[in-house]
């Protein structure tokens, strides 16, 4: 489709989000000479909070989420991408020139890559924020190997698939459902189901215990870690208002090329609910960037007005 522009966009590409998907997309686009802006929100990437990553290629001894994300950020900066730390409050994605609005300004681009991640429903109990990355994990697949032959608690608002995978690693699991579950059978012998109320996560420098109330009596379970497996909370309300299609889970719908239903708009990483792994997010970010660059090339070919 031919396009007619009255003015040149400020950027070729705006990437919303600075997790592994967003940083990869930004690095790809900037390294190929496209003027690229990465907008970091006020909420940290979940990767930054990961204590140790053991399943990302190239780090046989593991790497902390903070270090891995920092390396990605440095590489994206060296590629030439610009960064701004602001929250996006609105977007206009239906026009040929896309507009992203932060609290301080409106920024335009030929294309937008959405990489805003997902949140997790928190327990809102004492110690949850303090020990995040210090014994508290929201990702069993990422952090499970750290707790081989250790005692852990798994807190969930439904029967989690994580339970069986963790049972192959931990020596003991206290499974604490947040909502009543029907009778559970066939659990591994190292899993104990507790219908209790959680009061706090305790410890000095990292998680050491879980304070609970059982039958009206308060006690502390000695645990090495706490895994929280709750429903994902999408950060997609602003995106949905722009016309981008969102599924019933709040995940952004994309094709194999990571394109959304809006021309020139792509999405990558956890916000697409495509795997919830760093390696997957990186791959999606690369695919989104490659197709976004191809889209810009095509738009420039079709450009009818003279852009000064």
Coordinates of N, CA and C in Angstrom, one line a residue, residues 85-256:
X85 N 14.4 6.1 29.5 CA 13.7 5.4 30.6 C 12.5 6.2 30.9
X86 N 11.4 5.8 30.3 CA 10.1 6.4 30.5 C 9.0 5.4 30.4
X87 N 7.8 5.7 31.0 CA 6.7 4.8 30.8 C 5.8 5.3 29.6
X88 N 5.4 4.4 28.8 CA 4.5 4.7 27.7 C 3.1 4.8 28.2
X89 N 2.4 5.9 27.9 CA 1.1 6.1 28.4 C 0.0 5.9 27.3
X90 N 0.4 6.0 26.0 CA -0.5 5.9 24.9 C 0.2 5.6 23.6
X91 N -0.4 5.0 22.7 CA 0.2 4.8 21.4 C -0.9 5.0 20.3
X92 N -0.4 5.5 19.1 CA -1.2 5.5 17.9 C -0.5 4.7 16.8
X93 N -1.0 3.5 16.6 CA -0.3 2.6 15.7 C -1.0 2.4 14.4
X94 N -2.2 3.0 14.2 CA -3.0 2.7 12.9 C -2.5 3.6 11.8
X95 N -1.8 4.7 12.0 CA -1.3 5.6 11.0 C -0.1 5.0 10.4
X96 N 0.3 5.4 9.1 CA 1.5 5.0 8.5 C 2.7 5.3 9.4
X97 N 2.7 6.5 10.0 CA 3.7 6.9 10.9 C 3.2 6.6 12.3
X98 N 3.9 5.8 13.1 CA 3.4 5.4 14.4 C 3.8 6.4 15.4
X99 N 3.0 6.6 16.4 CA 3.3 7.6 17.5 C 3.2 6.9 18.9
X100 N 4.3 7.0 19.6 CA 4.4 6.5 21.0 C 4.5 7.7 21.9
X101 N 3.6 7.7 22.9 CA 3.5 8.8 23.8 C 3.9 8.4 25.2
X102 N 4.9 9.1 25.7 CA 5.3 8.9 27.1 C 4.8 10.1 28.0
X103 N 5.2 10.1 29.2 CA 4.7 11.2 30.1 C 5.3 12.5 29.7
X104 N 6.3 12.5 28.9 CA 7.0 13.8 28.6 C 6.9 14.2 27.1
X105 N 6.7 13.3 26.2 CA 6.7 13.6 24.8 C 6.0 12.6 23.9
X106 N 5.8 13.0 22.6 CA 5.3 12.1 21.6 C 6.5 11.8 20.6
X107 N 6.7 10.5 20.3 CA 7.8 10.1 19.5 C 7.2 9.3 18.3
X108 N 7.7 9.6 17.1 CA 7.2 9.0 15.9 C 8.3 8.0 15.3
X109 N 7.7 7.0 14.6 CA 8.6 6.1 13.9 C 7.9 5.4 12.8
X110 N 8.6 4.8 11.8 CA 8.0 4.0 10.8 C 7.3 2.7 11.3
X111 N 8.0 2.2 12.3 CA 7.5 0.9 12.8 C 7.8 0.8 14.3
X112 N 7.0 0.0 15.0 CA 7.1 -0.2 16.4 C 7.2 -1.7 16.7
X113 N 8.1 -2.1 17.6 CA 8.2 -3.4 18.1 C 7.9 -3.4 19.6
X114 N 6.8 -4.2 19.9 CA 6.3 -4.3 21.3 C 7.0 -5.4 22.0
X115 N 7.7 -5.2 23.1 CA 8.4 -6.2 23.9 C 8.2 -5.9 25.3
X116 N 7.0 -5.8 25.8 CA 6.7 -5.3 27.1 C 6.6 -6.4 28.2
X117 N 6.8 -7.6 27.8 CA 6.8 -8.7 28.8 C 5.5 -9.0 29.5
X118 N 5.6 -9.7 30.6 CA 4.4 -10.1 31.4 C 4.8 -9.9 32.8
X119 N 3.8 -9.6 33.6 CA 4.0 -9.6 35.1 C 3.4 -10.9 35.7
X120 N 3.6 -11.0 37.0 CA 3.0 -12.2 37.7 C 2.1 -11.6 38.8
X121 N 1.0 -12.3 39.1 CA 0.2 -11.9 40.2 C 1.0 -12.2 41.5
X122 N 1.2 -11.1 42.3 CA 2.0 -11.3 43.5 C 1.2 -11.8 44.7
X123 N 1.9 -12.4 45.6 CA 1.2 -12.9 46.8 C 0.9 -11.7 47.8
X124 N 1.7 -10.6 47.7 CA 1.5 -9.5 48.6 C 1.7 -9.8 50.0
X125 N 2.8 -10.5 50.3 CA 3.1 -10.9 51.7 C 4.5 -10.4 52.0
X126 N 4.7 -10.3 53.3 CA 6.0 -9.9 53.8 C 7.2 -10.7 53.3
X127 N 8.2 -10.1 52.8 CA 9.4 -10.8 52.3 C 9.4 -11.0 50.8
X128 N 8.2 -10.9 50.2 CA 8.2 -11.3 48.8 C 9.0 -10.4 47.9
X129 N 9.0 -9.1 48.1 CA 9.8 -8.2 47.3 C 11.3 -8.2 47.8
X130 N 11.5 -8.3 49.1 CA 12.8 -8.3 49.6 C 13.7 -9.5 49.1
X131 N 13.1 -10.6 49.0 CA 13.9 -11.8 48.6 C 13.7 -12.2 47.1
X132 N 13.2 -11.3 46.3 CA 13.1 -11.6 44.9 C 14.4 -11.8 44.3
X133 N 14.7 -12.9 43.7 CA 16.1 -13.2 43.2 C 17.0 -13.7 44.3
X134 N 16.5 -13.8 45.5 CA 17.4 -14.3 46.6 C 16.7 -15.5 47.3
X135 N 16.1 -16.3 46.4 CA 15.4 -17.5 46.9 C 14.0 -17.5 46.5
X136 N 13.5 -16.4 46.0 CA 12.1 -16.4 45.4 C 12.2 -16.4 43.9
X137 N 11.4 -17.3 43.3 CA 11.5 -17.4 41.8 C 10.1 -17.5 41.3
X138 N 9.9 -16.9 40.1 CA 8.6 -17.1 39.4 C 8.8 -18.0 38.2
X139 N 9.9 -18.6 38.0 CA 10.2 -19.4 36.8 C 10.9 -20.7 37.3
X140 N 10.1 -21.8 37.3 CA 10.7 -23.1 37.7 C 11.7 -23.6 36.7
X141 N 11.4 -23.4 35.4 CA 12.3 -23.9 34.3 C 13.6 -23.2 34.4
X142 N 13.6 -21.9 34.7 CA 14.8 -21.1 34.8 C 15.7 -21.4 36.0
X143 N 15.0 -21.5 37.2 CA 15.8 -21.5 38.5 C 15.7 -22.9 39.1
X144 N 14.9 -23.8 38.6 CA 14.8 -25.1 39.3 C 16.1 -25.8 39.5
X145 N 17.0 -25.8 38.5 CA 18.3 -26.5 38.8 C 19.1 -26.0 39.9
X146 N 18.8 -24.8 40.4 CA 19.6 -24.2 41.5 C 19.2 -24.9 42.8
X147 N 18.1 -25.7 42.8 CA 17.5 -26.2 44.1 C 17.5 -27.8 44.0
X148 N 18.5 -28.3 43.3 CA 18.6 -29.8 43.3 C 19.0 -30.3 44.7
X149 N 18.3 -31.3 45.1 CA 18.5 -31.9 46.4 C 18.2 -30.9 47.6
X150 N 17.4 -29.9 47.4 CA 17.1 -28.9 48.4 C 15.6 -29.0 48.7
X151 N 15.2 -28.3 49.8 CA 13.8 -28.2 50.2 C 13.2 -26.9 49.7
X152 N 12.1 -27.0 49.0 CA 11.4 -25.8 48.5 C 9.9 -25.8 48.8
X153 N 9.3 -24.6 48.6 CA 7.9 -24.5 48.7 C 7.4 -24.0 47.3
X154 N 6.3 -24.6 46.8 CA 5.7 -24.1 45.6 C 4.3 -23.6 45.9
X155 N 4.1 -22.3 45.6 CA 2.8 -21.7 45.9 C 2.1 -21.4 44.5
X156 N 0.9 -21.8 44.4 CA 0.2 -21.7 43.1 C -1.3 -21.5 43.3
X157 N -1.9 -20.7 42.3 CA -3.3 -20.5 42.3 C -4.0 -21.6 41.5
X158 N -3.3 -22.6 41.0 CA -3.9 -23.7 40.3 C -2.9 -24.8 40.3
X159 N -3.3 -26.0 39.9 CA -2.4 -27.1 39.9 C -1.3 -26.9 38.8
X160 N -0.1 -26.7 39.1 CA 0.9 -26.2 38.2 C 1.7 -27.4 37.5
X161 N 2.0 -27.2 36.3 CA 2.9 -28.2 35.6 C 4.3 -28.2 36.2
X162 N 4.6 -27.0 36.8 CA 5.9 -26.9 37.4 C 6.2 -27.9 38.5
X163 N 5.1 -28.4 39.1 CA 5.2 -29.3 40.3 C 6.0 -30.6 39.9
X164 N 5.7 -31.2 38.8 CA 6.3 -32.5 38.5 C 7.8 -32.2 38.1
X165 N 8.0 -31.1 37.3 CA 9.4 -30.9 36.9 C 10.3 -30.6 38.1
X166 N 9.8 -29.8 39.1 CA 10.5 -29.5 40.3 C 10.7 -30.7 41.2
X167 N 9.8 -31.6 41.2 CA 9.9 -32.8 42.0 C 11.1 -33.7 41.6
X168 N 11.5 -33.6 40.3 CA 12.7 -34.3 39.9 C 14.0 -33.7 40.3
X169 N 13.9 -32.5 40.9 CA 15.1 -31.8 41.3 C 15.2 -31.7 42.8
X170 N 14.2 -31.2 43.4 CA 14.2 -30.9 44.9 C 14.1 -32.2 45.7
X171 N 14.7 -32.2 46.9 CA 14.5 -33.4 47.7 C 13.1 -33.4 48.4
X172 N 12.6 -32.2 48.6 CA 11.3 -32.0 49.3 C 10.6 -30.8 48.8
X173 N 9.3 -31.0 48.5 CA 8.5 -29.8 48.0 C 7.2 -29.7 48.9
X174 N 7.0 -28.5 49.5 CA 5.7 -28.2 50.1 C 4.9 -27.5 49.0
X175 N 3.8 -28.2 48.6 CA 2.9 -27.6 47.6 C 1.8 -26.9 48.3
X176 N 1.7 -25.6 48.2 CA 0.7 -24.8 48.9 C -0.3 -24.2 47.9
X177 N -1.5 -24.8 47.6 CA -2.4 -24.2 46.7 C -3.1 -22.9 47.3
X178 N -3.2 -21.9 46.5 CA -3.9 -20.7 47.0 C -5.4 -20.8 47.0
X179 N -5.9 -21.6 46.1 CA -7.3 -21.9 46.0 C -7.6 -23.4 46.2
X180 N -8.8 -23.7 46.8 CA -9.1 -25.1 47.0 C -9.0 -25.9 45.7
X181 N -8.3 -27.1 45.8 CA -8.2 -28.0 44.7 C -9.0 -29.3 44.9
X182 N -9.5 -29.9 43.9 CA -10.1 -31.2 44.0 C -9.0 -32.2 44.5
X183 N -9.3 -33.3 44.9 CA -8.4 -34.3 45.5 C -7.3 -34.6 44.4
X184 N -6.1 -34.5 44.9 CA -4.9 -34.8 44.0 C -4.3 -36.1 44.3
X185 N -4.2 -36.9 43.2 CA -3.6 -38.2 43.4 C -2.4 -38.4 42.5
X186 N -1.6 -39.4 42.8 CA -0.5 -39.7 41.9 C 0.7 -38.8 42.0
X187 N 0.8 -38.0 43.2 CA 1.9 -37.1 43.3 C 3.2 -37.9 43.7
X188 N 4.3 -37.3 43.3 CA 5.6 -38.0 43.7 C 5.7 -38.0 45.2
X189 N 6.5 -38.9 45.7 CA 6.6 -39.1 47.2 C 7.3 -38.0 47.9
X190 N 8.0 -37.1 47.2 CA 8.7 -36.0 47.9 C 7.8 -34.7 47.9
X191 N 6.5 -34.8 47.5 CA 5.6 -33.7 47.5 C 4.6 -33.8 48.7
X192 N 4.5 -32.8 49.5 CA 3.5 -32.7 50.5 C 2.6 -31.5 50.3
X193 N 1.3 -31.8 50.2 CA 0.3 -30.8 50.0 C -0.1 -30.1 51.3
X194 N 0.0 -28.8 51.4 CA -0.4 -28.1 52.6 C -1.5 -27.1 52.3
X195 N -2.6 -27.3 53.0 CA -3.7 -26.3 52.9 C -3.5 -25.3 54.1
X196 N -2.7 -24.3 53.9 CA -2.4 -23.4 55.0 C -2.4 -22.0 54.5
X197 N -2.3 -21.0 55.4 CA -2.3 -19.6 55.0 C -0.8 -19.1 55.2
X198 N -0.3 -18.5 54.1 CA 1.0 -18.0 54.2 C 1.0 -16.6 54.8
X199 N 1.9 -16.4 55.8 CA 2.0 -15.2 56.5 C 3.2 -14.3 56.0
X200 N 4.4 -15.0 55.8 CA 5.6 -14.2 55.4 C 6.6 -15.2 54.9
X201 N 7.5 -14.6 54.1 CA 8.7 -15.3 53.7 C 9.9 -14.8 54.5
X202 N 10.6 -15.6 55.1 CA 11.6 -15.2 56.1 C 13.1 -15.5 55.7
X203 N 14.0 -14.8 56.4 CA 15.4 -15.1 56.1 C 16.2 -13.9 56.5
X204 N 17.5 -14.0 56.4 CA 18.4 -12.9 56.7 C 18.9 -12.3 55.4
X205 N 19.8 -13.0 54.7 CA 20.3 -12.5 53.4 C 19.6 -13.1 52.2
X206 N 18.9 -14.2 52.5 CA 18.1 -14.9 51.4 C 17.1 -15.7 52.1
X207 N 16.2 -16.4 51.3 CA 15.1 -17.1 51.9 C 15.6 -18.3 52.7
X208 N 15.0 -18.4 53.9 CA 15.4 -19.5 54.9 C 14.1 -20.2 55.4
X209 N 13.0 -19.5 55.3 CA 11.8 -20.1 55.8 C 10.5 -19.5 55.3
X210 N 9.4 -20.2 55.5 CA 8.1 -19.7 55.1 C 7.2 -19.8 56.4
X211 N 6.7 -18.6 56.9 CA 5.9 -18.6 58.0 C 4.4 -18.8 57.6
X212 N 3.8 -19.8 58.2 CA 2.4 -20.2 57.8 C 1.5 -20.3 59.1
X213 N 0.3 -20.3 58.8 CA -0.7 -20.7 59.9 C -1.4 -21.9 59.5
X214 N -1.4 -22.9 60.3 CA -2.0 -24.2 60.1 C -2.9 -24.6 61.3
X215 N -4.2 -24.7 61.0 CA -5.2 -25.0 62.0 C -5.1 -24.0 63.2
X216 N -4.9 -22.7 62.8 CA -4.9 -21.6 63.8 C -3.6 -21.5 64.5
X217 N -2.6 -22.3 64.2 CA -1.3 -22.3 64.9 C -0.2 -21.8 63.9
X218 N 0.6 -20.8 64.3 CA 1.6 -20.3 63.5 C 2.9 -21.1 63.6
X219 N 3.5 -21.4 62.5 CA 4.8 -22.2 62.5 C 5.6 -21.7 61.3
X220 N 6.9 -22.1 61.2 CA 7.8 -21.8 60.1 C 8.3 -23.0 59.5
X221 N 8.1 -23.1 58.2 CA 8.7 -24.2 57.4 C 10.1 -23.8 57.0
X222 N 11.1 -24.7 57.2 CA 12.4 -24.4 56.8 C 12.6 -24.8 55.3
X223 N 12.8 -23.8 54.5 CA 12.9 -24.0 53.0 C 14.1 -23.2 52.5
X224 N 14.6 -23.7 51.4 CA 15.8 -23.1 50.7 C 15.3 -22.1 49.6
X225 N 14.1 -22.3 49.2 CA 13.6 -21.4 48.1 C 12.0 -21.5 48.1
X226 N 11.4 -20.5 47.5 CA 10.0 -20.4 47.3 C 9.7 -20.1 45.8
X227 N 9.0 -21.0 45.2 CA 8.6 -20.8 43.8 C 7.1 -20.4 43.8
X228 N 6.8 -19.3 43.1 CA 5.5 -18.7 43.0 C 5.0 -18.9 41.6
X229 N 4.0 -19.7 41.4 CA 3.4 -20.0 40.1 C 2.0 -19.5 40.0
X230 N 1.8 -18.3 39.7 CA 0.5 -17.6 39.6 C 0.2 -17.2 38.2
X231 N -1.0 -16.8 38.0 CA -1.4 -16.4 36.6 C -0.6 -15.2 36.1
X232 N -0.3 -15.2 34.8 CA 0.4 -14.0 34.2 C -0.5 -12.8 34.2
X233 N 0.1 -11.6 34.4 CA -0.7 -10.4 34.3 C -0.1 -9.6 33.1
X234 N -0.8 -9.5 32.0 CA -0.3 -8.8 30.9 C -0.2 -7.3 31.1
X235 N 0.8 -6.7 30.5 CA 0.9 -5.2 30.5 C 0.4 -4.7 29.2
X236 N -0.7 -5.2 28.7 CA -1.2 -4.9 27.3 C -2.4 -4.1 27.2
X237 N -2.9 -3.5 28.3 CA -4.1 -2.7 28.2 C -4.0 -1.5 27.3
X238 N -2.8 -0.8 27.4 CA -2.6 0.4 26.5 C -2.5 -0.1 25.0
X239 N -1.8 -1.2 24.8 CA -1.6 -1.8 23.5 C -3.0 -2.2 22.9
X240 N -3.8 -2.8 23.7 CA -5.1 -3.3 23.2 C -6.0 -2.1 22.7
X241 N -5.9 -1.0 23.4 CA -6.7 0.2 23.1 C -6.3 0.7 21.7
X242 N -5.1 0.4 21.3 CA -4.6 0.9 20.0 C -5.1 0.1 18.8
X243 N -5.7 -1.0 19.1 CA -6.2 -1.9 18.0 C -5.5 -3.2 17.7
X244 N -4.3 -3.3 18.5 CA -3.6 -4.6 18.4 C -4.4 -5.7 19.0
X245 N -4.5 -6.8 18.3 CA -5.3 -7.9 18.7 C -4.7 -8.7 19.9
X246 N -5.5 -8.9 20.9 CA -5.0 -9.5 22.2 C -5.9 -10.7 22.4
X247 N -5.4 -11.9 22.8 CA -6.2 -13.1 23.0 C -6.8 -13.0 24.4
X248 N -7.6 -14.1 24.7 CA -8.3 -14.1 26.0 C -7.4 -14.1 27.2
X249 N -6.2 -14.5 27.0 CA -5.2 -14.5 28.2 C -4.5 -13.1 28.3
X250 N -4.8 -12.2 27.4 CA -4.1 -10.9 27.4 C -2.8 -10.9 26.6
X251 N -2.5 -12.0 25.8 CA -1.3 -12.1 25.1 C -1.5 -11.5 23.7
X252 N -0.4 -10.9 23.1 CA -0.5 -10.2 21.8 C -0.5 -11.3 20.8
X253 N -1.4 -11.3 19.8 CA -1.4 -12.3 18.7 C -0.4 -11.9 17.7
X254 N 0.4 -12.8 17.3 CA 1.4 -12.6 16.2 C 1.5 -13.8 15.3
X255 N 2.0 -13.5 14.1 CA 2.3 -14.6 13.1 C 3.7 -15.1 13.3
X256 N 4.1 -16.0 12.4 CA 5.5 -16.5 12.5 C 6.5 -15.4 12.3

